[in-house]
Amino acid sequence: MTAVPVALGLPVRRDAAPADGLVDTHGRVHRDLRISLTDRCSLRCTYCMPEQGNEWLARTSILTVDEIVDVALVAASLGVTTFRLTGGEPLLRPDLPEIVRRLSSIEGAEGRVQVALTTNGIRLPEMLPALVDAGLTRMNISIDTIRRDRFAALTRRDRLDDVLAGIAAAAASGLRPLKLNAVAMRGVNDDELVDLVDFAVGVGAQMRFIEQMPLDAGHTWDRATMVPREEILAALRTRWDLTPLPGRGGAPAETWLLDGGPARVGVIASVTAPFCGACDRLRLTADGQLRNCLFSIAEYDLVPTLRGASEEGRAEAIAAQLAACVRGKLPGHAIDDPGFLQPPRGMNAIGG
Ligand code: SAM
Ligand code: SF4
């Protein structure tokens, strides 16, 4: 792998990909496709969705299993090696085991693709056996607080017990690594970071803290009140020695060993320490829009191709749109630019 400095000062990955793979104009090789399966959710986290008044995607616009697989097959042929299923809440899709089964049988450039899931964990105890049987590789579960009153206020639903049951099921499943995600929020859970790490370590998982991003459907994000990476690390250092782990590659999280390990903690500092220079991710929304960044305004509509193009020409047309989407990728998200515009869709409709 050759490392070349680019605009954001981070190394670009130029490792092997198919000759006609998904390489953008800044040299980034795209290997990870995040697939949002729905914009609906069993929770209403304040940083993601409004309490009421969401305009849901029309059910007829949601991609079917066949349509998702059509895109995934082409993406894999162009070098994508991981599909991460997200939403909204992906466990709300009753056909999720079928989606996992079909995706996990795809052969990519490096053999069988990996199929990962990001979920709030609600309904996981019922669904997990079928998902493991279908070939799910690994899971991230979101939990921002382990205090019941806070959980109810933050998610606007009193469902902490369901999430804890989901985490227990995931821990017992043996799927590893198991990662727990929390958005760090001032005055909400910033006094609970050490407790969350203790909780994660206790269930054999890795805690990861995410800086809050301007992706809430209510457009209420305020940089002045978000909890930055440095504050998260300072809180953790009151309890543990943190040893940074090298070899991050395109991963969004920086990782540290706790007191020399083996337990670890991660921080995803998209705002104060962006990792755009090594980004290898593309996104497909539940209604068939390709996106090259969480923060992009542009979308590449695959629906006419998926629903209109003849079967013979479909794969080529999907490949052309994936290539166009990658070509259009900017060097960075530019949250700090005065002209930054928050995308019109909330995180639940983009797919986190
Ligand atoms: N419902 C699933 C869940 O919560 O894990 C999957 C979708 S959710 C949009 C994916 C991830 O995005 C979660 O870890 C959530 O905490 C994170 N997220 C949502 N809105 C965010 C925001 N404004 N800033 C940072 N992370 C956010
Ligand atoms: Fe739902 Fe996940 Fe958004 Fe929370 S973060 S409202 S669980 S989609």
mmCIF file of C-alpha atoms and ligand atoms in Angstrom:
data_model
loop_
_atom_site.group_PDB
_atom_site.id
_atom_site.type_symbol
_atom_site.label_atom_id
_atom_site.label_comp_id
_atom_site.label_asym_id
_atom_site.label_seq_id
_atom_site.Cartn_x
_atom_site.Cartn_y
_atom_site.Cartn_z
ATOM 1 C CA MET A 1 0.000 0.000 0.000
ATOM 2 C CA THR A 2 1.331 3.448 -0.952
ATOM 3 C CA ALA A 3 0.387 6.361 1.260
ATOM 4 C CA VAL A 4 0.023 9.763 -0.397
ATOM 5 C CA PRO A 5 -0.879 12.913 1.553
ATOM 6 C CA VAL A 6 -4.010 14.711 0.368
ATOM 7 C CA ALA A 7 -6.065 17.752 1.228
ATOM 8 C CA LEU A 8 -7.100 16.631 4.710
ATOM 9 C CA GLY A 9 -3.628 15.474 5.669
ATOM 10 C CA LEU A 10 -4.562 11.822 6.006
ATOM 11 C CA PRO A 11 -3.082 8.935 4.009
ATOM 12 C CA VAL A 12 -4.971 7.762 0.947
ATOM 13 C CA ARG A 13 -5.367 4.015 0.418
ATOM 14 C CA ARG A 14 -4.193 2.871 -2.977
ATOM 15 C CA ASP A 15 -4.190 -0.860 -2.312
ATOM 16 C CA ALA A 16 -5.182 -3.344 -4.962
ATOM 17 C CA ALA A 17 -8.713 -3.172 -6.366
ATOM 18 C CA PRO A 18 -10.135 -4.504 -9.616
ATOM 19 C CA ALA A 19 -8.652 -2.530 -12.527
ATOM 20 C CA ASP A 20 -12.024 -0.863 -13.098
ATOM 21 C CA GLY A 21 -12.742 -0.617 -9.332
ATOM 22 C CA LEU A 22 -14.333 2.249 -7.451
ATOM 23 C CA VAL A 23 -11.408 4.668 -7.168
ATOM 24 C CA ASP A 24 -12.255 8.343 -6.827
ATOM 25 C CA THR A 25 -10.428 11.389 -8.174
ATOM 26 C CA HIS A 26 -8.487 11.630 -4.874
ATOM 27 C CA GLY A 27 -7.252 8.036 -5.129
ATOM 28 C CA ARG A 28 -9.562 6.547 -2.489
ATOM 29 C CA VAL A 29 -10.552 2.929 -3.136
ATOM 30 C CA HIS A 30 -14.158 2.163 -2.144
ATOM 31 C CA ARG A 31 -14.708 -1.174 -0.424
ATOM 32 C CA ASP A 32 -17.620 -0.579 1.929
ATOM 33 C CA LEU A 33 -21.259 -0.083 0.894
ATOM 34 C CA ARG A 34 -23.671 0.986 3.654
ATOM 35 C CA ILE A 35 -27.169 -0.113 2.743
ATOM 36 C CA SER A 36 -30.075 1.569 4.504
ATOM 37 C CA LEU A 37 -33.059 -0.775 4.620
ATOM 38 C CA THR A 38 -35.694 1.605 5.959
ATOM 39 C CA ASP A 39 -36.071 5.131 7.321
ATOM 40 C CA ARG A 40 -38.476 3.916 10.022
ATOM 41 C CA CYS A 41 -37.425 3.218 13.566
ATOM 42 C CA SER A 42 -38.612 1.846 16.895
ATOM 43 C CA LEU A 43 -36.902 4.784 18.680
ATOM 44 C CA ARG A 44 -36.797 8.547 18.162
ATOM 45 C CA CYS A 45 -33.277 9.536 19.229
ATOM 46 C CA THR A 46 -33.147 13.311 19.540
ATOM 47 C CA TYR A 47 -29.927 13.624 17.487
ATOM 48 C CA CYS A 48 -31.408 11.646 14.605
ATOM 49 C CA MET A 49 -35.180 12.034 14.255
ATOM 50 C CA PRO A 50 -37.874 14.486 15.256
ATOM 51 C CA GLU A 51 -40.476 13.293 17.750
ATOM 52 C CA GLN A 52 -43.287 13.778 15.272
ATOM 53 C CA GLY A 53 -43.847 15.030 11.785
ATOM 54 C CA ASN A 54 -41.365 12.800 9.977
ATOM 55 C CA GLU A 55 -42.176 12.450 6.327
ATOM 56 C CA TRP A 56 -41.680 8.736 5.764
ATOM 57 C CA LEU A 57 -40.497 7.298 2.490
ATOM 58 C CA ALA A 58 -43.370 5.806 0.502
ATOM 59 C CA ARG A 59 -43.456 2.036 0.968
ATOM 60 C CA THR A 60 -43.444 1.535 -2.795
ATOM 61 C CA SER A 61 -40.171 3.450 -3.057
ATOM 62 C CA ILE A 62 -38.314 1.105 -0.668
ATOM 63 C CA LEU A 63 -35.943 -1.214 -2.521
ATOM 64 C CA THR A 64 -36.892 -4.890 -2.598
ATOM 65 C CA VAL A 65 -34.488 -7.693 -1.751
ATOM 66 C CA ASP A 66 -33.918 -8.369 -5.469
ATOM 67 C CA GLU A 67 -33.132 -4.715 -6.145
ATOM 68 C CA ILE A 68 -30.682 -4.526 -3.233
ATOM 69 C CA VAL A 69 -28.977 -7.704 -4.447
ATOM 70 C CA ASP A 70 -28.743 -6.313 -8.013
ATOM 71 C CA VAL A 71 -26.778 -3.328 -6.696
ATOM 72 C CA ALA A 72 -24.691 -5.421 -4.300
ATOM 73 C CA LEU A 73 -23.592 -7.863 -7.006
ATOM 74 C CA VAL A 74 -22.290 -5.049 -9.189
ATOM 75 C CA ALA A 75 -20.641 -3.303 -6.223
ATOM 76 C CA ALA A 76 -18.858 -6.542 -5.251
ATOM 77 C CA SER A 77 -17.646 -7.009 -8.835
ATOM 78 C CA LEU A 78 -16.114 -3.509 -8.563
ATOM 79 C CA GLY A 79 -14.203 -4.239 -5.364
ATOM 80 C CA VAL A 80 -16.689 -3.745 -2.516
ATOM 81 C CA THR A 81 -15.944 -6.316 0.190
ATOM 82 C CA THR A 82 -18.282 -5.267 3.034
ATOM 83 C CA PHE A 83 -21.966 -4.485 3.146
ATOM 84 C CA ARG A 84 -23.223 -2.825 6.315
ATOM 85 C CA LEU A 85 -26.989 -2.923 6.799
ATOM 86 C CA THR A 86 -28.443 0.043 8.604
ATOM 87 C CA GLY A 87 -31.374 2.451 8.639
ATOM 88 C CA GLY A 88 -33.587 3.681 10.341
ATOM 89 C CA GLU A 89 -33.832 0.419 12.200
ATOM 90 C CA PRO A 90 -32.938 -2.556 9.986
ATOM 91 C CA LEU A 91 -34.534 -5.065 12.379
ATOM 92 C CA LEU A 92 -37.908 -3.599 11.363
ATOM 93 C CA ARG A 93 -37.534 -5.305 7.973
ATOM 94 C CA PRO A 94 -39.143 -8.742 8.278
ATOM 95 C CA ASP A 95 -37.132 -9.868 5.243
ATOM 96 C CA LEU A 96 -33.805 -9.016 6.931
ATOM 97 C CA PRO A 97 -32.677 -12.681 7.239
ATOM 98 C CA GLU A 98 -33.343 -13.133 3.521
ATOM 99 C CA ILE A 99 -31.350 -9.966 2.719
ATOM 100 C CA VAL A 100 -28.440 -11.184 4.845
ATOM 101 C CA ARG A 101 -28.582 -14.656 3.279
ATOM 102 C CA ARG A 102 -28.559 -13.333 -0.287
ATOM 103 C CA LEU A 103 -25.825 -10.752 0.356
ATOM 104 C CA SER A 104 -23.558 -13.075 2.319
ATOM 105 C CA SER A 105 -23.440 -15.563 -0.544
ATOM 106 C CA ILE A 106 -21.879 -12.950 -2.883
ATOM 107 C CA GLU A 107 -18.277 -13.584 -3.906
ATOM 108 C CA GLY A 108 -16.194 -10.413 -4.032
ATOM 109 C CA ALA A 109 -12.608 -9.589 -4.969
ATOM 110 C CA GLU A 110 -11.383 -11.117 -1.684
ATOM 111 C CA GLY A 111 -13.750 -14.092 -1.487
ATOM 112 C CA ARG A 112 -17.100 -14.048 0.342
ATOM 113 C CA VAL A 113 -18.202 -10.549 1.261
ATOM 114 C CA GLN A 114 -18.733 -9.533 4.896
ATOM 115 C CA VAL A 115 -22.237 -8.564 5.992
ATOM 116 C CA ALA A 116 -22.421 -6.356 9.084
ATOM 117 C CA LEU A 117 -25.400 -4.811 10.877
ATOM 118 C CA THR A 118 -25.894 -1.547 12.765
ATOM 119 C CA THR A 119 -28.939 -1.749 15.005
ATOM 120 C CA ASN A 120 -30.574 -0.426 18.154
ATOM 121 C CA GLY A 121 -30.915 -4.051 19.287
ATOM 122 C CA ILE A 122 -34.684 -4.032 19.800
ATOM 123 C CA ARG A 123 -36.074 -7.417 18.627
ATOM 124 C CA LEU A 124 -32.569 -8.858 18.325
ATOM 125 C CA PRO A 125 -33.234 -11.805 20.689
ATOM 126 C CA GLU A 126 -35.984 -13.066 18.328
ATOM 127 C CA MET A 127 -34.162 -12.318 15.087
ATOM 128 C CA LEU A 128 -30.537 -13.103 15.847
ATOM 129 C CA PRO A 129 -30.599 -16.908 15.341
ATOM 130 C CA ALA A 130 -31.979 -16.445 11.815
ATOM 131 C CA LEU A 131 -29.444 -13.694 11.074
ATOM 132 C CA VAL A 132 -26.491 -15.786 12.262
ATOM 133 C CA ASP A 133 -27.801 -18.740 10.270
ATOM 134 C CA ALA A 134 -28.086 -16.467 7.217
ATOM 135 C CA GLY A 135 -24.388 -15.561 7.447
ATOM 136 C CA LEU A 136 -24.266 -12.251 9.383
ATOM 137 C CA THR A 137 -20.606 -11.486 10.111
ATOM 138 C CA ARG A 138 -20.724 -8.853 12.867
ATOM 139 C CA MET A 139 -22.815 -6.234 14.627
ATOM 140 C CA ASN A 140 -22.729 -2.744 16.101
ATOM 141 C CA ILE A 141 -25.439 -1.918 18.636
ATOM 142 C CA SER A 142 -26.248 1.639 19.691
ATOM 143 C CA ILE A 143 -26.695 2.468 23.363
ATOM 144 C CA ASP A 144 -26.150 6.034 24.538
ATOM 145 C CA THR A 145 -26.979 5.540 28.201
ATOM 146 C CA ILE A 146 -27.593 2.704 30.624
ATOM 147 C CA ARG A 147 -29.834 4.833 32.834
ATOM 148 C CA ARG A 148 -33.472 4.177 32.275
ATOM 149 C CA ASP A 149 -34.831 7.712 32.730
ATOM 150 C CA ARG A 150 -32.164 9.138 30.441
ATOM 151 C CA PHE A 151 -32.755 6.467 27.840
ATOM 152 C CA ALA A 152 -36.476 7.236 27.767
ATOM 153 C CA ALA A 153 -35.835 10.975 27.422
ATOM 154 C CA LEU A 154 -33.144 10.605 24.773
ATOM 155 C CA THR A 155 -34.921 8.064 22.583
ATOM 156 C CA ARG A 156 -38.456 9.202 23.486
ATOM 157 C CA ARG A 157 -39.271 5.533 24.141
ATOM 158 C CA ASP A 158 -39.008 3.586 27.432
ATOM 159 C CA ARG A 159 -37.217 0.620 25.861
ATOM 160 C CA LEU A 160 -33.863 0.315 27.604
ATOM 161 C CA ASP A 161 -34.703 -3.235 28.738
ATOM 162 C CA ASP A 162 -35.298 -4.311 25.126
ATOM 163 C CA VAL A 163 -31.966 -2.859 24.033
ATOM 164 C CA LEU A 164 -30.159 -4.539 26.945
ATOM 165 C CA ALA A 165 -31.790 -7.858 26.000
ATOM 166 C CA GLY A 166 -30.561 -7.345 22.425
ATOM 167 C CA ILE A 167 -27.018 -6.689 23.641
ATOM 168 C CA ALA A 168 -27.145 -9.785 25.861
ATOM 169 C CA ALA A 169 -28.274 -11.879 22.872
ATOM 170 C CA ALA A 170 -25.494 -10.463 20.709
ATOM 171 C CA ALA A 171 -22.911 -11.126 23.429
ATOM 172 C CA ALA A 172 -24.104 -14.732 23.750
ATOM 173 C CA SER A 173 -24.096 -15.277 19.983
ATOM 174 C CA GLY A 174 -20.312 -15.331 19.783
ATOM 175 C CA LEU A 175 -20.301 -12.915 16.792
ATOM 176 C CA ARG A 176 -17.158 -10.833 17.301
ATOM 177 C CA PRO A 177 -16.049 -8.124 17.362
ATOM 178 C CA LEU A 178 -19.183 -6.780 19.033
ATOM 179 C CA LYS A 179 -19.187 -2.983 19.143
ATOM 180 C CA LEU A 180 -21.466 -0.666 21.107
ATOM 181 C CA ASN A 181 -21.959 2.887 19.828
ATOM 182 C CA ALA A 182 -22.850 5.964 21.854
ATOM 183 C CA VAL A 183 -23.171 9.540 20.662
ATOM 184 C CA ALA A 184 -21.528 11.681 23.357
ATOM 185 C CA MET A 185 -23.821 14.545 24.345
ATOM 186 C CA ARG A 186 -23.223 17.410 26.695
ATOM 187 C CA GLY A 187 -25.540 17.438 29.696
ATOM 188 C CA VAL A 188 -27.100 14.180 28.532
ATOM 189 C CA ASN A 189 -24.573 11.356 28.893
ATOM 190 C CA ASP A 190 -21.166 13.042 29.127
ATOM 191 C CA ASP A 191 -20.944 12.056 32.824
ATOM 192 C CA GLU A 192 -21.541 8.424 31.901
ATOM 193 C CA LEU A 193 -18.692 7.660 29.494
ATOM 194 C CA VAL A 194 -16.667 5.593 31.980
ATOM 195 C CA ASP A 195 -19.795 3.650 33.033
ATOM 196 C CA LEU A 196 -20.590 2.875 29.403
ATOM 197 C CA VAL A 197 -17.079 1.515 28.822
ATOM 198 C CA ASP A 198 -17.354 -0.610 31.990
ATOM 199 C CA PHE A 199 -20.679 -1.927 30.775
ATOM 200 C CA ALA A 200 -19.274 -2.789 27.333
ATOM 201 C CA VAL A 201 -16.205 -4.505 28.760
ATOM 202 C CA GLY A 202 -18.505 -6.505 31.046
ATOM 203 C CA VAL A 203 -20.364 -7.984 28.070
ATOM 204 C CA GLY A 204 -17.226 -8.582 25.984
ATOM 205 C CA ALA A 205 -17.866 -5.666 23.641
ATOM 206 C CA GLN A 206 -15.904 -2.611 22.536
ATOM 207 C CA MET A 207 -17.435 0.788 23.392
ATOM 208 C CA ARG A 208 -17.156 3.481 20.731
ATOM 209 C CA PHE A 209 -18.042 7.111 21.263
ATOM 210 C CA ILE A 210 -19.256 9.170 18.311
ATOM 211 C CA GLU A 211 -19.042 12.952 18.061
ATOM 212 C CA GLN A 212 -22.485 14.300 17.360
ATOM 213 C CA MET A 213 -22.822 15.336 13.712
ATOM 214 C CA PRO A 214 -25.139 17.857 12.023
ATOM 215 C CA LEU A 215 -27.465 15.164 10.725
ATOM 216 C CA ASP A 216 -30.504 15.453 12.966
ATOM 217 C CA ALA A 217 -33.765 15.746 11.113
ATOM 218 C CA GLY A 218 -34.659 18.754 13.280
ATOM 219 C CA HIS A 219 -31.478 20.675 12.222
ATOM 220 C CA THR A 220 -30.739 21.597 15.839
ATOM 221 C CA TRP A 221 -27.026 20.605 15.917
ATOM 222 C CA ASP A 222 -24.738 23.139 17.538
ATOM 223 C CA ARG A 223 -20.963 22.780 17.424
ATOM 224 C CA ALA A 224 -20.624 24.712 20.658
ATOM 225 C CA THR A 225 -22.479 22.052 22.624
ATOM 226 C CA MET A 226 -21.147 18.868 21.036
ATOM 227 C CA VAL A 227 -18.665 16.827 23.075
ATOM 228 C CA PRO A 228 -15.374 16.728 21.135
ATOM 229 C CA ARG A 229 -12.867 13.849 20.916
ATOM 230 C CA GLU A 230 -10.446 15.556 23.334
ATOM 231 C CA GLU A 231 -13.072 15.793 26.051
ATOM 232 C CA ILE A 232 -14.103 12.182 25.546
ATOM 233 C CA LEU A 233 -10.480 11.062 25.867
ATOM 234 C CA ALA A 234 -9.935 13.269 28.943
ATOM 235 C CA ALA A 235 -12.937 11.656 30.643
ATOM 236 C CA LEU A 236 -11.639 8.166 29.860
ATOM 237 C CA ARG A 237 -8.123 9.015 31.067
ATOM 238 C CA THR A 238 -9.494 9.720 34.551
ATOM 239 C CA ARG A 239 -9.890 5.955 34.799
ATOM 240 C CA TRP A 240 -7.592 4.201 32.286
ATOM 241 C CA ASP A 241 -4.237 4.604 30.568
ATOM 242 C CA LEU A 242 -5.031 4.805 26.866
ATOM 243 C CA THR A 243 -2.597 3.315 24.346
ATOM 244 C CA PRO A 244 -3.384 4.227 20.730
ATOM 245 C CA LEU A 245 -3.602 1.293 18.328
ATOM 246 C CA PRO A 246 -2.055 1.833 14.887
ATOM 247 C CA GLY A 247 -3.383 0.347 11.645
ATOM 248 C CA ARG A 248 -6.696 2.154 11.382
ATOM 249 C CA GLY A 249 -6.871 1.967 7.576
ATOM 250 C CA GLY A 250 -10.227 3.286 6.350
ATOM 251 C CA ALA A 251 -12.007 2.668 9.683
ATOM 252 C CA PRO A 252 -13.931 5.630 11.116
ATOM 253 C CA ALA A 253 -12.900 4.860 14.709
ATOM 254 C CA GLU A 254 -9.546 5.527 16.311
ATOM 255 C CA THR A 255 -8.931 2.789 18.857
ATOM 256 C CA TRP A 256 -7.092 2.685 22.188
ATOM 257 C CA LEU A 257 -6.179 -0.166 24.529
ATOM 258 C CA LEU A 258 -7.492 0.315 28.062
ATOM 259 C CA ASP A 259 -4.687 -0.129 30.604
ATOM 260 C CA GLY A 260 -2.628 -2.074 28.052
ATOM 261 C CA GLY A 261 -5.563 -4.212 26.842
ATOM 262 C CA PRO A 262 -6.991 -6.483 25.779
ATOM 263 C CA ALA A 263 -10.092 -4.290 26.322
ATOM 264 C CA ARG A 264 -10.409 -1.427 23.849
ATOM 265 C CA VAL A 265 -12.336 1.780 23.314
ATOM 266 C CA GLY A 266 -12.956 3.670 20.079
ATOM 267 C CA VAL A 267 -13.721 7.288 19.204
ATOM 268 C CA ILE A 268 -15.319 8.382 15.939
ATOM 269 C CA ALA A 269 -14.384 12.041 15.674
ATOM 270 C CA SER A 270 -16.025 12.968 12.389
ATOM 271 C CA VAL A 271 -16.255 16.645 13.338
ATOM 272 C CA THR A 272 -13.018 17.556 15.125
ATOM 273 C CA ALA A 273 -10.671 14.982 13.504
ATOM 274 C CA PRO A 274 -12.251 14.054 10.182
ATOM 275 C CA PHE A 275 -11.024 10.915 8.448
ATOM 276 C CA CYS A 276 -12.267 11.786 4.956
ATOM 277 C CA GLY A 277 -8.809 11.249 3.420
ATOM 278 C CA ALA A 278 -9.066 7.507 4.074
ATOM 279 C CA CYS A 279 -12.817 7.112 3.501
ATOM 280 C CA ASP A 280 -13.719 3.917 1.617
ATOM 281 C CA ARG A 281 -17.498 4.142 2.024
ATOM 282 C CA LEU A 282 -20.478 4.600 -0.253
ATOM 283 C CA ARG A 283 -24.124 4.623 0.762
ATOM 284 C CA LEU A 284 -27.371 3.346 -0.702
ATOM 285 C CA THR A 285 -30.537 4.777 0.804
ATOM 286 C CA ALA A 286 -33.651 2.678 1.342
ATOM 287 C CA ASP A 287 -35.278 4.432 -1.625
ATOM 288 C CA GLY A 288 -32.452 3.662 -4.032
ATOM 289 C CA GLN A 289 -30.288 6.791 -3.936
ATOM 290 C CA LEU A 290 -26.519 6.362 -4.068
ATOM 291 C CA ARG A 291 -24.541 8.785 -1.900
ATOM 292 C CA ASN A 292 -20.779 9.221 -1.700
ATOM 293 C CA CYS A 293 -20.781 10.881 1.757
ATOM 294 C CA LEU A 294 -23.007 11.187 4.825
ATOM 295 C CA PHE A 295 -22.950 14.934 4.240
ATOM 296 C CA SER A 296 -23.354 15.083 0.491
ATOM 297 C CA ILE A 297 -26.209 17.034 -1.004
ATOM 298 C CA ALA A 298 -26.056 15.156 -4.323
ATOM 299 C CA GLU A 299 -27.704 11.764 -4.778
ATOM 300 C CA TYR A 300 -27.526 9.383 -7.735
ATOM 301 C CA ASP A 301 -30.941 7.870 -8.393
ATOM 302 C CA LEU A 302 -30.738 4.135 -9.120
ATOM 303 C CA VAL A 303 -34.494 3.598 -9.254
ATOM 304 C CA PRO A 304 -34.982 4.196 -13.000
ATOM 305 C CA THR A 305 -32.151 1.736 -13.630
ATOM 306 C CA LEU A 306 -33.422 -0.862 -11.169
ATOM 307 C CA ARG A 307 -37.049 -0.626 -12.224
ATOM 308 C CA GLY A 308 -36.782 0.508 -15.837
ATOM 309 C CA ALA A 309 -33.646 -0.789 -17.556
ATOM 310 C CA SER A 310 -33.793 -4.101 -19.396
ATOM 311 C CA GLU A 311 -32.237 -6.982 -17.501
ATOM 312 C CA GLU A 312 -29.367 -7.283 -20.009
ATOM 313 C CA GLY A 313 -28.201 -3.687 -19.621
ATOM 314 C CA ARG A 314 -28.920 -3.324 -15.902
ATOM 315 C CA ALA A 315 -25.560 -4.374 -14.452
ATOM 316 C CA GLU A 316 -23.676 -2.005 -16.776
ATOM 317 C CA ALA A 317 -26.022 0.854 -15.929
ATOM 318 C CA ILE A 318 -25.611 0.251 -12.170
ATOM 319 C CA ALA A 319 -21.826 0.105 -12.605
ATOM 320 C CA ALA A 320 -21.898 3.408 -14.507
ATOM 321 C CA GLN A 321 -23.877 5.069 -11.710
ATOM 322 C CA LEU A 322 -21.586 3.696 -9.000
ATOM 323 C CA ALA A 323 -18.623 5.056 -10.974
ATOM 324 C CA ALA A 324 -20.297 8.465 -11.401
ATOM 325 C CA CYS A 325 -21.107 8.619 -7.689
ATOM 326 C CA VAL A 326 -17.490 7.818 -6.789
ATOM 327 C CA ARG A 327 -16.164 10.339 -9.318
ATOM 328 C CA GLY A 328 -18.294 13.041 -7.753
ATOM 329 C CA LYS A 329 -16.903 12.523 -4.244
ATOM 330 C CA LEU A 330 -15.384 15.631 -2.652
ATOM 331 C CA PRO A 331 -12.126 15.477 -0.674
ATOM 332 C CA GLY A 332 -13.864 16.157 2.626
ATOM 333 C CA HIS A 333 -17.190 16.928 4.298
ATOM 334 C CA ALA A 334 -16.394 20.613 4.897
ATOM 335 C CA ILE A 335 -18.494 20.919 8.072
ATOM 336 C CA ASP A 336 -16.246 23.818 9.071
ATOM 337 C CA ASP A 337 -16.712 25.767 5.840
ATOM 338 C CA PRO A 338 -18.952 28.829 6.132
ATOM 339 C CA GLY A 339 -20.949 27.538 3.151
ATOM 340 C CA PHE A 340 -21.620 24.097 4.701
ATOM 341 C CA LEU A 341 -25.173 22.949 4.129
ATOM 342 C CA GLN A 342 -26.708 20.190 6.236
ATOM 343 C CA PRO A 343 -28.186 17.494 3.970
ATOM 344 C CA PRO A 344 -31.972 17.695 3.754
ATOM 345 C CA ARG A 345 -32.376 14.077 4.887
ATOM 346 C CA GLY A 346 -31.922 13.174 8.561
ATOM 347 C CA MET A 347 -29.543 10.404 9.592
ATOM 348 C CA ASN A 348 -32.415 7.904 9.785
ATOM 349 C CA ALA A 349 -33.106 8.403 6.063
ATOM 350 C CA ILE A 350 -29.467 8.495 4.950
ATOM 351 C CA GLY A 351 -28.329 5.403 6.837
ATOM 352 C CA GLY A 352 -25.703 5.829 9.549
HETATM 353 N N1 SAM B 1 -31.040 2.369 14.213
HETATM 354 C C1 SAM B 1 -29.721 1.842 14.152
HETATM 355 C C2 SAM B 1 -28.859 2.334 15.287
HETATM 356 O O1 SAM B 1 -29.280 3.277 15.965
HETATM 357 O O2 SAM B 1 -27.779 1.796 15.455
HETATM 358 C C3 SAM B 1 -29.035 2.096 12.833
HETATM 359 C C4 SAM B 1 -29.172 3.466 12.235
HETATM 360 S S1 SAM B 1 -28.456 4.799 13.157
HETATM 361 C C5 SAM B 1 -28.796 6.164 12.094
HETATM 362 C C6 SAM B 1 -26.720 4.454 12.964
HETATM 363 C C7 SAM B 1 -25.788 5.180 13.896
HETATM 364 O O3 SAM B 1 -25.850 6.555 13.605
HETATM 365 C C8 SAM B 1 -26.105 5.020 15.365
HETATM 366 O O4 SAM B 1 -24.960 4.556 16.056
HETATM 367 C C9 SAM B 1 -26.452 6.418 15.813
HETATM 368 O O5 SAM B 1 -26.047 6.667 17.134
HETATM 369 C C10 SAM B 1 -25.673 7.245 14.820
HETATM 370 N N2 SAM B 1 -26.201 8.608 14.659
HETATM 371 C C11 SAM B 1 -27.447 8.988 14.338
HETATM 372 N N3 SAM B 1 -27.545 10.338 14.264
HETATM 373 C C12 SAM B 1 -26.313 10.819 14.554
HETATM 374 C C13 SAM B 1 -25.759 12.124 14.655
HETATM 375 N N4 SAM B 1 -26.496 13.226 14.448
HETATM 376 N N5 SAM B 1 -24.447 12.242 14.973
HETATM 377 C C14 SAM B 1 -23.698 11.152 15.193
HETATM 378 N N6 SAM B 1 -24.154 9.888 15.109
HETATM 379 C C15 SAM B 1 -25.449 9.722 14.806
HETATM 380 FE FE1 SF4 B 2 -33.544 5.041 15.305
HETATM 381 FE FE2 SF4 B 2 -30.956 4.548 15.142
HETATM 382 FE FE3 SF4 B 2 -31.927 7.020 14.581
HETATM 383 FE FE4 SF4 B 2 -31.992 6.149 17.094
HETATM 384 S S1 SF4 B 2 -30.137 6.514 15.843
HETATM 385 S S2 SF4 B 2 -33.699 7.125 15.990
HETATM 386 S S3 SF4 B 2 -32.302 3.991 16.865
HETATM 387 S S4 SF4 B 2 -32.289 5.187 13.440
#
